[in-house]
Short mmCIF file of C-alpha atoms and ligand atoms in Angstrom, two decimals:
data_model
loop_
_atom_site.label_atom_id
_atom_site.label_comp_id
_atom_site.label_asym_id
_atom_site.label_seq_id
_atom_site.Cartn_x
_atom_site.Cartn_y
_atom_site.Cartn_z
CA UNK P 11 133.88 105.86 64.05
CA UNK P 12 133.26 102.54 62.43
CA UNK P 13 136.05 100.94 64.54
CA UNK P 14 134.94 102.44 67.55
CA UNK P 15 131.65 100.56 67.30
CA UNK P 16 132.82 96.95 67.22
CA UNK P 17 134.22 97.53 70.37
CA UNK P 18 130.55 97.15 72.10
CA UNK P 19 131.19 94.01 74.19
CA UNK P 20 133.35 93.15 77.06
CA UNK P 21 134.65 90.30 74.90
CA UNK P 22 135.90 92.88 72.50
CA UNK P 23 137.08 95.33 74.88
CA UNK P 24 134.58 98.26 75.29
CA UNK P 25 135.51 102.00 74.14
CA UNK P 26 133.86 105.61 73.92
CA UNK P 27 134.58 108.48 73.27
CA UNK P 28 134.35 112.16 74.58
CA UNK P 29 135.03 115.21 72.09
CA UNK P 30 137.91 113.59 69.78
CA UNK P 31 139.24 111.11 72.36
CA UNK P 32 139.02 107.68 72.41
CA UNK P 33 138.67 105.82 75.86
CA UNK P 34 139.07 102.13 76.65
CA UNK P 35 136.73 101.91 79.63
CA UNK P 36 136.64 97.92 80.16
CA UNK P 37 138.16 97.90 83.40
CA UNK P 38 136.24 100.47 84.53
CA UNK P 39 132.68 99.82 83.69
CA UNK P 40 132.00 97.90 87.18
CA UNK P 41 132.73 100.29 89.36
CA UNK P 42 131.04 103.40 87.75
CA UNK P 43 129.35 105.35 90.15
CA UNK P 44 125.66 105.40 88.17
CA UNK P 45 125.66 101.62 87.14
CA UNK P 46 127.09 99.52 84.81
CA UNK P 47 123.79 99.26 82.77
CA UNK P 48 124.11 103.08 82.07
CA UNK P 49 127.61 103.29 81.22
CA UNK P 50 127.26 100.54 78.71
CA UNK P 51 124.79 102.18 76.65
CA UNK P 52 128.11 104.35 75.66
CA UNK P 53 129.64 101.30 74.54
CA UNK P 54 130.79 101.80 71.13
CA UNK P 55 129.89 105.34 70.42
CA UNK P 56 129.99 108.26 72.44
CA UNK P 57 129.64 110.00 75.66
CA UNK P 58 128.09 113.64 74.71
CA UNK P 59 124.82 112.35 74.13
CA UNK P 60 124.37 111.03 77.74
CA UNK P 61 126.60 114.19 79.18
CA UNK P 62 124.10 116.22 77.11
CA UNK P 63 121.71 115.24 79.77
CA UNK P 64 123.92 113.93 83.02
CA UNK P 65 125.54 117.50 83.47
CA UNK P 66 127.19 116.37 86.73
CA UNK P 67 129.99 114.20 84.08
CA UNK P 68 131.11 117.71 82.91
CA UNK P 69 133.86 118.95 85.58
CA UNK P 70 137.62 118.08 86.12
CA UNK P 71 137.42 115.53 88.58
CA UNK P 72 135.53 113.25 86.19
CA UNK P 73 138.05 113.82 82.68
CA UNK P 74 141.10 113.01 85.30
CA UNK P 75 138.98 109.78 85.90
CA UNK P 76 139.10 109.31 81.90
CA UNK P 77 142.71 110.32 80.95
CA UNK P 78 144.56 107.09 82.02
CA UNK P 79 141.45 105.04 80.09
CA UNK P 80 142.86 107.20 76.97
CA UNK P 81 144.08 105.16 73.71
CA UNK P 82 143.80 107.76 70.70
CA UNK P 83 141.92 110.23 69.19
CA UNK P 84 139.19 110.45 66.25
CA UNK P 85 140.72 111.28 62.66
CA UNK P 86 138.13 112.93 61.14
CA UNK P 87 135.95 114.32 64.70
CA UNK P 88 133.24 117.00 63.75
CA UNK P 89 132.97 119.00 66.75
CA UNK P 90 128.83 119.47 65.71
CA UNK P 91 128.02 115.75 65.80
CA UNK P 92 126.86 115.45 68.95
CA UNK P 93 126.24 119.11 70.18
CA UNK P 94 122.64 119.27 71.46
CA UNK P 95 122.14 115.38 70.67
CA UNK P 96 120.10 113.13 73.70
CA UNK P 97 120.56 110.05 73.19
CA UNK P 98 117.46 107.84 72.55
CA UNK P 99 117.91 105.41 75.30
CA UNK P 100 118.66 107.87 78.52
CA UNK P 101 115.31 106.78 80.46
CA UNK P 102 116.60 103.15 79.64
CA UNK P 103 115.20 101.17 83.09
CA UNK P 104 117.51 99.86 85.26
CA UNK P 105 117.73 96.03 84.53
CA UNK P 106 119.21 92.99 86.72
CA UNK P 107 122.21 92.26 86.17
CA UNK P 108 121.17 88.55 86.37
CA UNK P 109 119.99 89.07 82.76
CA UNK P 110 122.34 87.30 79.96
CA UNK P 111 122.39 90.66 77.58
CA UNK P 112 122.73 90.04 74.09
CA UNK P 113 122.18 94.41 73.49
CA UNK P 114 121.56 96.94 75.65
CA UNK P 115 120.26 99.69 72.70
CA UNK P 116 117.75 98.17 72.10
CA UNK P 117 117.78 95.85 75.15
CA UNK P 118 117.70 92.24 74.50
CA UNK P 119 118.41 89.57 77.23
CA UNK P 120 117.42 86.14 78.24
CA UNK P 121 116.58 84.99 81.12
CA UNK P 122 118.91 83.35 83.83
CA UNK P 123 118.17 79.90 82.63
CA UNK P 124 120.02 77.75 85.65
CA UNK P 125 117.14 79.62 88.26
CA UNK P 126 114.26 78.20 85.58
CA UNK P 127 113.54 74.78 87.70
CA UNK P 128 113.18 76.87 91.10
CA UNK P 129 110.50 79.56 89.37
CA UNK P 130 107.86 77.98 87.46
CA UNK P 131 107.14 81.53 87.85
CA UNK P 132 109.40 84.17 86.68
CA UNK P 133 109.94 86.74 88.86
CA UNK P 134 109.66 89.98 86.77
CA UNK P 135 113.09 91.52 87.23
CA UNK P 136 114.33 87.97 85.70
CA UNK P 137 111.83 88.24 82.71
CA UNK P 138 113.40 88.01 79.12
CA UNK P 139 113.58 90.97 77.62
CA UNK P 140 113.03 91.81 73.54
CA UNK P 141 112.68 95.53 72.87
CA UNK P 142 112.64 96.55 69.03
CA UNK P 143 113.18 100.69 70.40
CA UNK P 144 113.51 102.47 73.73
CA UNK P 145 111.31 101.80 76.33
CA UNK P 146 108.48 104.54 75.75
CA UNK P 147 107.87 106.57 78.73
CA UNK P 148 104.08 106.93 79.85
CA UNK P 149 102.28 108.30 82.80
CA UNK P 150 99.65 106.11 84.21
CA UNK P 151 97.50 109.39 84.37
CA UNK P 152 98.44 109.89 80.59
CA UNK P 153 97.96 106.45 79.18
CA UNK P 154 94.77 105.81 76.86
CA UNK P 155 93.88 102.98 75.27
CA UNK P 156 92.14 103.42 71.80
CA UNK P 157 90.00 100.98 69.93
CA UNK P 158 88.68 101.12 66.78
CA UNK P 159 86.55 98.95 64.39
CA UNK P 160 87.76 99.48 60.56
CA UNK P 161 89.91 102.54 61.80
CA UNK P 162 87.22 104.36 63.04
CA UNK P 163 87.34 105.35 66.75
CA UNK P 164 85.24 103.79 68.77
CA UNK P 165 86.07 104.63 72.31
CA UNK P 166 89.15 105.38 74.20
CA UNK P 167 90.05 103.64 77.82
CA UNK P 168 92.36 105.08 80.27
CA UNK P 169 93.84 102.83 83.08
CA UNK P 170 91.36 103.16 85.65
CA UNK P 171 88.80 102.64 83.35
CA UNK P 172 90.32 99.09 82.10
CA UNK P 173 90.76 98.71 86.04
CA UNK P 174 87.04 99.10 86.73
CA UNK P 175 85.99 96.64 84.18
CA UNK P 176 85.82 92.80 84.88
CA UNK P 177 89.19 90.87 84.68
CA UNK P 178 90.70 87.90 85.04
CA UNK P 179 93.92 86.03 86.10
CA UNK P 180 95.88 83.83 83.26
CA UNK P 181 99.24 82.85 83.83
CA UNK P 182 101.22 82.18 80.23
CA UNK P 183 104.42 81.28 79.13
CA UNK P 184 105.72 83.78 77.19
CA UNK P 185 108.74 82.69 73.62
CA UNK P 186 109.99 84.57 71.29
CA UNK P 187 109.94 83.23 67.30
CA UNK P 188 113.70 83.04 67.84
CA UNK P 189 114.59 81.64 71.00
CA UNK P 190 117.73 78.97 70.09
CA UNK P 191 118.51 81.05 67.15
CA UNK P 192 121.67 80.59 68.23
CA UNK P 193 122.03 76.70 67.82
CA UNK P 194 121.26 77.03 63.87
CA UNK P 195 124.14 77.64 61.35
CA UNK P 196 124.11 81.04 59.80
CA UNK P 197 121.10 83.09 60.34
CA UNK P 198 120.49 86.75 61.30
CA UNK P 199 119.10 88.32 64.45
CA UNK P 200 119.89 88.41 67.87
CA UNK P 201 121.63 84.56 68.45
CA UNK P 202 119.24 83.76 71.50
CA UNK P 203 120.45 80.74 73.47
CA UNK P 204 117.57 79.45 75.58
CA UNK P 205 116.54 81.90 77.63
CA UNK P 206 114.17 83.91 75.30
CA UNK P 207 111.16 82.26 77.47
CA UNK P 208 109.35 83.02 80.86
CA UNK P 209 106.09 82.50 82.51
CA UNK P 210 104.00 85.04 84.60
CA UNK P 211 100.54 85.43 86.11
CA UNK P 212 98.97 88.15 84.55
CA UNK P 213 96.28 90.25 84.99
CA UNK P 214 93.91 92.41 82.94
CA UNK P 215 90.46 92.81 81.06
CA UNK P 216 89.46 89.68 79.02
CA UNK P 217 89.79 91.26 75.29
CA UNK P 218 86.30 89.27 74.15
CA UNK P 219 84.59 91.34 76.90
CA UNK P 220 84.92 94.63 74.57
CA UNK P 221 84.97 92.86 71.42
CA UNK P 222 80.93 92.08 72.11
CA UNK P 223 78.60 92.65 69.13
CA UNK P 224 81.60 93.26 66.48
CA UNK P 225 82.39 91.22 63.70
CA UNK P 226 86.01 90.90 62.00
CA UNK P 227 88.43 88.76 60.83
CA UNK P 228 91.85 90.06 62.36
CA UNK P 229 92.45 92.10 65.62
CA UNK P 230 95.00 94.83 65.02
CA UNK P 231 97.77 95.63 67.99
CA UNK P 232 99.69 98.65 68.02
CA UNK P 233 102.72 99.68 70.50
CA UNK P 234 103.49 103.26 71.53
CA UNK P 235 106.60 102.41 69.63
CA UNK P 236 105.19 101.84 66.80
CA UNK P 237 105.39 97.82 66.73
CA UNK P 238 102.32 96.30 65.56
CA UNK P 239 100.83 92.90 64.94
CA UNK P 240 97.70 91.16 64.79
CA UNK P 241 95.32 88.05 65.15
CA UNK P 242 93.08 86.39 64.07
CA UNK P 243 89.30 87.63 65.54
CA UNK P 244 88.14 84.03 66.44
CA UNK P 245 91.49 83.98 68.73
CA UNK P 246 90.77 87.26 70.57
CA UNK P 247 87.17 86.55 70.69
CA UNK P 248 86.40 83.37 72.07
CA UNK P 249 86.75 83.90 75.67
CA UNK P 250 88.58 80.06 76.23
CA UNK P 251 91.03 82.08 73.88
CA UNK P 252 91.86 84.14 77.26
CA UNK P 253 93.43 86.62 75.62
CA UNK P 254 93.56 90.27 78.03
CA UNK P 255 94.57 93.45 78.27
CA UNK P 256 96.83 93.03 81.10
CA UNK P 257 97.96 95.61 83.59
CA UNK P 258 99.16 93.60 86.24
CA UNK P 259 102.25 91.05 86.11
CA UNK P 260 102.34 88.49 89.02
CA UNK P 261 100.56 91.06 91.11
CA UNK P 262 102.30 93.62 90.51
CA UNK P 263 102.42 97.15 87.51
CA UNK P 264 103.80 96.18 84.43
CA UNK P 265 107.50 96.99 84.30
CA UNK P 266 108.47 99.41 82.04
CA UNK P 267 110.54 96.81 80.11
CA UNK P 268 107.46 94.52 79.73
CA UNK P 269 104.56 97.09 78.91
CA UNK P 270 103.90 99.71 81.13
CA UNK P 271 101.39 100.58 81.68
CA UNK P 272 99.46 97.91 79.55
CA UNK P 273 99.98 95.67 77.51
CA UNK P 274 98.35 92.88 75.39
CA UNK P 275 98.62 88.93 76.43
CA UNK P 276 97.69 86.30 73.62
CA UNK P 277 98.43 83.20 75.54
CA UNK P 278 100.14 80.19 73.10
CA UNK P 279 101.01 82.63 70.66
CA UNK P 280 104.50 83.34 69.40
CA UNK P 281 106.26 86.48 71.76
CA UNK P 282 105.54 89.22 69.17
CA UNK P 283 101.57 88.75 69.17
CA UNK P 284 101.64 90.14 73.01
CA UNK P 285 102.25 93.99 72.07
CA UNK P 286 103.61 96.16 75.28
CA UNK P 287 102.42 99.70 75.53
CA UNK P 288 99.24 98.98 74.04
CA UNK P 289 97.75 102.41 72.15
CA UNK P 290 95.08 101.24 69.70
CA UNK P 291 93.37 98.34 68.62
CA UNK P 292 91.30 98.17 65.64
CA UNK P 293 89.07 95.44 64.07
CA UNK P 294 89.61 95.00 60.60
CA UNK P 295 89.22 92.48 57.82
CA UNK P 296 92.86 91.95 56.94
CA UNK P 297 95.85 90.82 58.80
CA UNK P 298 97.96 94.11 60.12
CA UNK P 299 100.40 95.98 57.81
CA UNK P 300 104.28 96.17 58.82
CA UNK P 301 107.06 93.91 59.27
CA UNK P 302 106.46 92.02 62.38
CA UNK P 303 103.25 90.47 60.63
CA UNK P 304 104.28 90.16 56.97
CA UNK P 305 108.03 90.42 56.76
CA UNK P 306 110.28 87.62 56.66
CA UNK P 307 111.30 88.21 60.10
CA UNK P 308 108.33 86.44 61.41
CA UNK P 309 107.69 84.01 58.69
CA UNK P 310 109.20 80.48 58.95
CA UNK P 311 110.47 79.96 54.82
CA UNK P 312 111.18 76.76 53.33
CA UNK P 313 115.05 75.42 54.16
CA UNK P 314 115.37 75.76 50.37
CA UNK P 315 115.76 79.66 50.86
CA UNK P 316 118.99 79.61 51.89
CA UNK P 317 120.50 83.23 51.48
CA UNK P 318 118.30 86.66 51.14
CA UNK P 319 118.63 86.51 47.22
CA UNK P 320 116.39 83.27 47.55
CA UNK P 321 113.80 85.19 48.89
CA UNK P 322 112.84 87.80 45.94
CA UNK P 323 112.10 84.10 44.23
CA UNK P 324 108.93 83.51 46.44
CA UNK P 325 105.98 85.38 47.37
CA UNK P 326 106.03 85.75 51.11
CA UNK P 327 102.07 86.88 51.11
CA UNK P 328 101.47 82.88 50.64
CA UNK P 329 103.57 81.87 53.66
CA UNK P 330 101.48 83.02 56.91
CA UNK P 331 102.82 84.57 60.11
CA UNK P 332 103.62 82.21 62.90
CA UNK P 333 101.26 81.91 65.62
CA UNK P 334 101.77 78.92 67.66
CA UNK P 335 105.31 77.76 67.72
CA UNK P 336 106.83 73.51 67.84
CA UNK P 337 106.64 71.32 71.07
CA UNK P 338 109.57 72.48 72.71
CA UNK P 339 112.34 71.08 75.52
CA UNK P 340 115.83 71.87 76.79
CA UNK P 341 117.90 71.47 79.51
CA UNK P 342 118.51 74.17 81.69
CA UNK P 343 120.62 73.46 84.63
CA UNK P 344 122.38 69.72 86.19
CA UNK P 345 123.13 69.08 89.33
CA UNK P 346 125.51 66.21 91.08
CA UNK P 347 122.94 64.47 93.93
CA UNK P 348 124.23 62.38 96.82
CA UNK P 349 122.68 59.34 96.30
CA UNK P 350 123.98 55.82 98.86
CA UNK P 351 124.32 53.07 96.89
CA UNK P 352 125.73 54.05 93.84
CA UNK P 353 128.58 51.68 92.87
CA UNK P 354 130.44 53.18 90.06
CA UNK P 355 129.87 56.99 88.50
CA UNK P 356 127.76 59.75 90.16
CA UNK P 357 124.28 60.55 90.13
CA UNK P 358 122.77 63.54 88.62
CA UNK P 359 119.31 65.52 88.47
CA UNK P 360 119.03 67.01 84.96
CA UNK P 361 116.25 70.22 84.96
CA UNK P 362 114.62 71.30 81.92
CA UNK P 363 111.77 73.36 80.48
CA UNK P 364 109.61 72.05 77.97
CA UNK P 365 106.61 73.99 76.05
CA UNK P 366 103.42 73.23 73.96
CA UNK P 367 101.96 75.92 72.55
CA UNK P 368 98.15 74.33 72.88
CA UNK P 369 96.39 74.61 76.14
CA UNK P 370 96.22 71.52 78.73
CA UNK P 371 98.90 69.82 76.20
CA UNK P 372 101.58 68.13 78.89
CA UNK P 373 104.51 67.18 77.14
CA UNK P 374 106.21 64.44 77.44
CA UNK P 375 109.86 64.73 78.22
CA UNK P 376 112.51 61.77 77.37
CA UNK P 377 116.05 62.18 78.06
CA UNK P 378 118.83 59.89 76.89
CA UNK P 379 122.77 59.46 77.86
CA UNK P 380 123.29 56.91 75.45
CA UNK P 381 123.06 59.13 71.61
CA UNK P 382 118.92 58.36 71.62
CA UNK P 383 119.47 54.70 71.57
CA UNK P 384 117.68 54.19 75.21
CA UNK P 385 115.34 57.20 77.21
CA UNK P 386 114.57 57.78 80.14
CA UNK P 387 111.21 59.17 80.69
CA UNK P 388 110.98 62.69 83.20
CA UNK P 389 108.82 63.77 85.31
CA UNK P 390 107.27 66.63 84.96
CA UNK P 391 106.51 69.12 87.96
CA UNK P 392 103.89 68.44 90.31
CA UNK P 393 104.47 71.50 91.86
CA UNK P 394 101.66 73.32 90.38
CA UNK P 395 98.67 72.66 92.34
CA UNK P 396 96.34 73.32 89.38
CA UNK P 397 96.75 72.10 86.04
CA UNK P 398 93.73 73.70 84.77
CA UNK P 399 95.02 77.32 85.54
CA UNK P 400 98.48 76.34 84.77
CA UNK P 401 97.58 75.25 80.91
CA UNK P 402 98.84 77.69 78.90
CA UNK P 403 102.37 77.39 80.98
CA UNK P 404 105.42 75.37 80.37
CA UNK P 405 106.15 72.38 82.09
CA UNK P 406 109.61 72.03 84.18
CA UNK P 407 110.60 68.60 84.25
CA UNK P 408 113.80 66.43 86.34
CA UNK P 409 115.25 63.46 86.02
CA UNK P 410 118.20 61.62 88.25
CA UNK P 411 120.49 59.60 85.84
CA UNK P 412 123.57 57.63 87.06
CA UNK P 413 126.28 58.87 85.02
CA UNK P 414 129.89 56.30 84.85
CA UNK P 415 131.73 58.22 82.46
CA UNK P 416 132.49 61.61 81.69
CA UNK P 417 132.37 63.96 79.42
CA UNK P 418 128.34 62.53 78.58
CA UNK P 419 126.42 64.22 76.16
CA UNK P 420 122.83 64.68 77.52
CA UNK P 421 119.94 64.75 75.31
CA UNK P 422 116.10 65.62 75.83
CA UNK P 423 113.04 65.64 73.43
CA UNK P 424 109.43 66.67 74.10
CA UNK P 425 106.59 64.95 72.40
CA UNK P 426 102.91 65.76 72.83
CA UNK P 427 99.86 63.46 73.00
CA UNK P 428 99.16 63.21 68.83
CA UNK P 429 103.05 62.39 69.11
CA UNK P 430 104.47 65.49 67.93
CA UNK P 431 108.12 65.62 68.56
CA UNK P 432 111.21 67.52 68.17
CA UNK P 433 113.03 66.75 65.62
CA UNK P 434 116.79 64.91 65.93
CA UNK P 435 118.78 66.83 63.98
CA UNK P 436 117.92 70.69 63.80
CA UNK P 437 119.52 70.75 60.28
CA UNK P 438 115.73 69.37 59.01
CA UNK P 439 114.59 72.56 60.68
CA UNK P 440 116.67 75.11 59.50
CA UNK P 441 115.08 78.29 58.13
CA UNK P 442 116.58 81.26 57.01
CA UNK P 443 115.49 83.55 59.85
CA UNK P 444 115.92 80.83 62.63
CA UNK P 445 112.63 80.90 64.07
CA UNK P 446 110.83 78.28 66.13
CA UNK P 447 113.86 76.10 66.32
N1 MTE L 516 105.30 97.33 71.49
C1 MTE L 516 106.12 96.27 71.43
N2 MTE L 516 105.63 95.05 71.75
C2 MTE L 516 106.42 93.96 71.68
C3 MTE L 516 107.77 94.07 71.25
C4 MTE L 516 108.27 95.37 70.96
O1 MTE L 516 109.45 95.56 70.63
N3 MTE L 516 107.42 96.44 71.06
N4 MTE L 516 108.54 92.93 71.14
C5 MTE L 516 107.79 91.68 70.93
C6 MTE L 516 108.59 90.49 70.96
S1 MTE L 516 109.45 90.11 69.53
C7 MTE L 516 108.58 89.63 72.02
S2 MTE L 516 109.41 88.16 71.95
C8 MTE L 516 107.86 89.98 73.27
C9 MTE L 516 108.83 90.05 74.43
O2 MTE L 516 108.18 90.41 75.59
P1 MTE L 516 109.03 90.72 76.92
O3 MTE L 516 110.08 91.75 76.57
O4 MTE L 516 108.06 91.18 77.93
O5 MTE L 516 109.68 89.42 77.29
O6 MTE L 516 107.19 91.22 73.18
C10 MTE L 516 106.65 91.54 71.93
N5 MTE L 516 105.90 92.76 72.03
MO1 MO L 517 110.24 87.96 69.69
#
């Protein structure tokens, strides 16, 4: 069994089994008839737990389909292991393929980076997806809201209530602690590339409008999956915060991968502050209980921790929970240009994304082809008619460079008006967990 499940990727050649045999199914995951995103969640283990529930797989024609797929059989296969067993993830949405999957149980995938500079909007099938469980499954006629002040109920919402209150429009960029995880040396979690970002226009009830006449100092979140975090009360508060309970993305329902039917929206906060599934929220006078507030997961520790031994030395109560993540750039896709006149080399437009976490904060983006010894300064897209609604977005910046020689190694960096800046060589940055890199 423990071989079986390294071969989970297409890179390592994908198998699953059925009873005691042992399938390679690589070649075949493409064409199958229900999707490739269902078939994959096989990957690795086996079939019975999806059979279990997709009777139609149990007949001749399909186990003929199998037999040539077949490379071995299970040594020690206990025929009870997966008798009556569902598998966790069958009501798994159905996801664009577009999506650069790092899992599929649970489902984590960036975003198609190279379509960034034509969206300054993501559309919501190309959202980033982080999911710490299966997607829960909720009715909108089911779903209630409950909110509490120092764990004692105060009033429970369903949907159309939240729907008949006031609400409001903010569009946010969304980033997750560990987006570019994957650009540090040896660190643990899913090794993100860039694409653990997006931006949408979202819509919901302004959270200060039911906070009136309470008094805290953290705002509890709570998933229908368990995952919780919270803020502080002077973010969720103030209404320039424009924090909301949002049940609308770019006009339309929450997808199920991003909330459904609600979900919280803390706008310049780090990705695990904006809870999907919203159940409760509860005023209370310390910060939230549970991993994603007070583990090391979501704490940034000193590049002197270097290993997890390290980290029984220091008292991770004294190092607080991100919030607001680092000015932020990259590039995201470069294109060869036609230009007339250009004598020797070729001409390129360079598209990146660059990110402050503070509100009306434009970075600044400078990109260099010559190792950071001369920039080039970007611009930064004028395509957003409105700055003012647009402040707690990224910014998606160009620049056309005349390149003579290749292979050129392209460089950006982001500063902000107090000169803020990225840093030159992420080694300085490092942290155990590889957060806001
Ligand atoms: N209930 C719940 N909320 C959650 C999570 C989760 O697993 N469960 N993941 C968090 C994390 S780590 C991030 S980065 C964002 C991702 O939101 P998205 O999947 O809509 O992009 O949601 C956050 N909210
Ligand atoms: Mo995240």
């Amino acid at each position: 069994y423990e071989e079986i499940s390294k071969h989970n990727t297409e890179e390592k050649r994908i198998w699953t089994t059925y009873e005691d045999k042992v399938y390679d199914i690589t070649d075949f995951v493409d064409s199958h008839p229900g999707g490739k995103d269902k078939i994959i969640l096989a990957a690795g283990s086996s079939l019975e737990p999806f059979w279990n529930h997709y009777k139609q797989h149990q007949k001749q024609e399909v186990y003929e389909i199998l037999e040539p797929m077949k490379i071995g059989r299970i040594k020690d296969y206990n025929p009870d292991k997966f008798k009556n067993l569902k598998d966790e993830y069958l009501n798994e949405p159905i996801r664009s393929p577009e999506l650069k999957f790092h899992s599929s149980k649970p489902c984590n995938a960036e975003t198609p980076v190279d379509q960034i500079h034509e969206n300054p909007i993501t559309p919501n099938d190309l959202w980033y997806i982080r999911n710490h469980n299966p997607v829960p499954v909720i009715k909108a006629d089911e779903y209630k809201l409950q909110f509490f002040y120092d764990n004692n109920l105060i009033k429970t919402f369903t949907l159309e209530d939240l729907k008949r209150m006031r609400s409001k429009r903010v569009i946010t960029t969304i980033q997750c602690g560990g987006n570019r995880r994957g650009e540090f040396e040896k660190t643990s979690g899913t090794q993100w590339d860039v694409g653990a970002i997006s931006t949408a226009e979202w819509e919901g009830v302004p959270l200060c409008e039911i906070l009136n006449g309470y008094r805290a100092e953290h705002i509890h979140f709570e998933g229908y999956d368990g995952v919780k975090s919270s803020i502080p009360f002077k973010k969720g508060s103030n209404c320039f915060g424009d924090v909301i309970i949002a049940y609308k993305m770019n006009g339309e329902e929450l997808p199920p991968d991003h909330g459904f039917p609600v979900r919280i929206i803390v706008p310049g906060y780090v990705g695990i502050k904006n809870i999907k599934w919203l159940k409760k929220i509860n005023l209370a006078e310390e910060e939230v209980d549970g991993p994603w507030q007070k583990g090391m997961a979501y704490k940034i520790l000193p590049g002197s921790i270097r290993c997890l031994e390290d980290v029984s030395k220091i008292d991770l109560d004294k190092i607080d929970t991100i919030e607001e993540l680092p000015i932020q750039s990259c590039i995201t896709h470069i294109e060869e240009i036609e230009e007339k006149y250009v004598m020797n080399g070729k001409n390129f437009r360079i598209h990146g994304y660059a990110y402050s976490s503070k509100p009306l904060v434009f970075p600044r983006v400078d990109v260099s082809i010559a190792g950071g010894k001369r920039w080039n300064i970007a611009g930064v897209n004028t395509r957003f008619k409105d700055f003012e609604n647009f402040k707690w977005g990224w910014a998606l910046w160009s620049v056309n460079l005349k390149i003579d020689k290749t292979p050129c190694e392209v460089i950006c960096m982001a500063s902000d008006d107090q000169k803020n800046m990225q840093p030159r060589d992420i080694r300085d940055i490092w942290n155990l967990r590889g957060l806001a890199n």
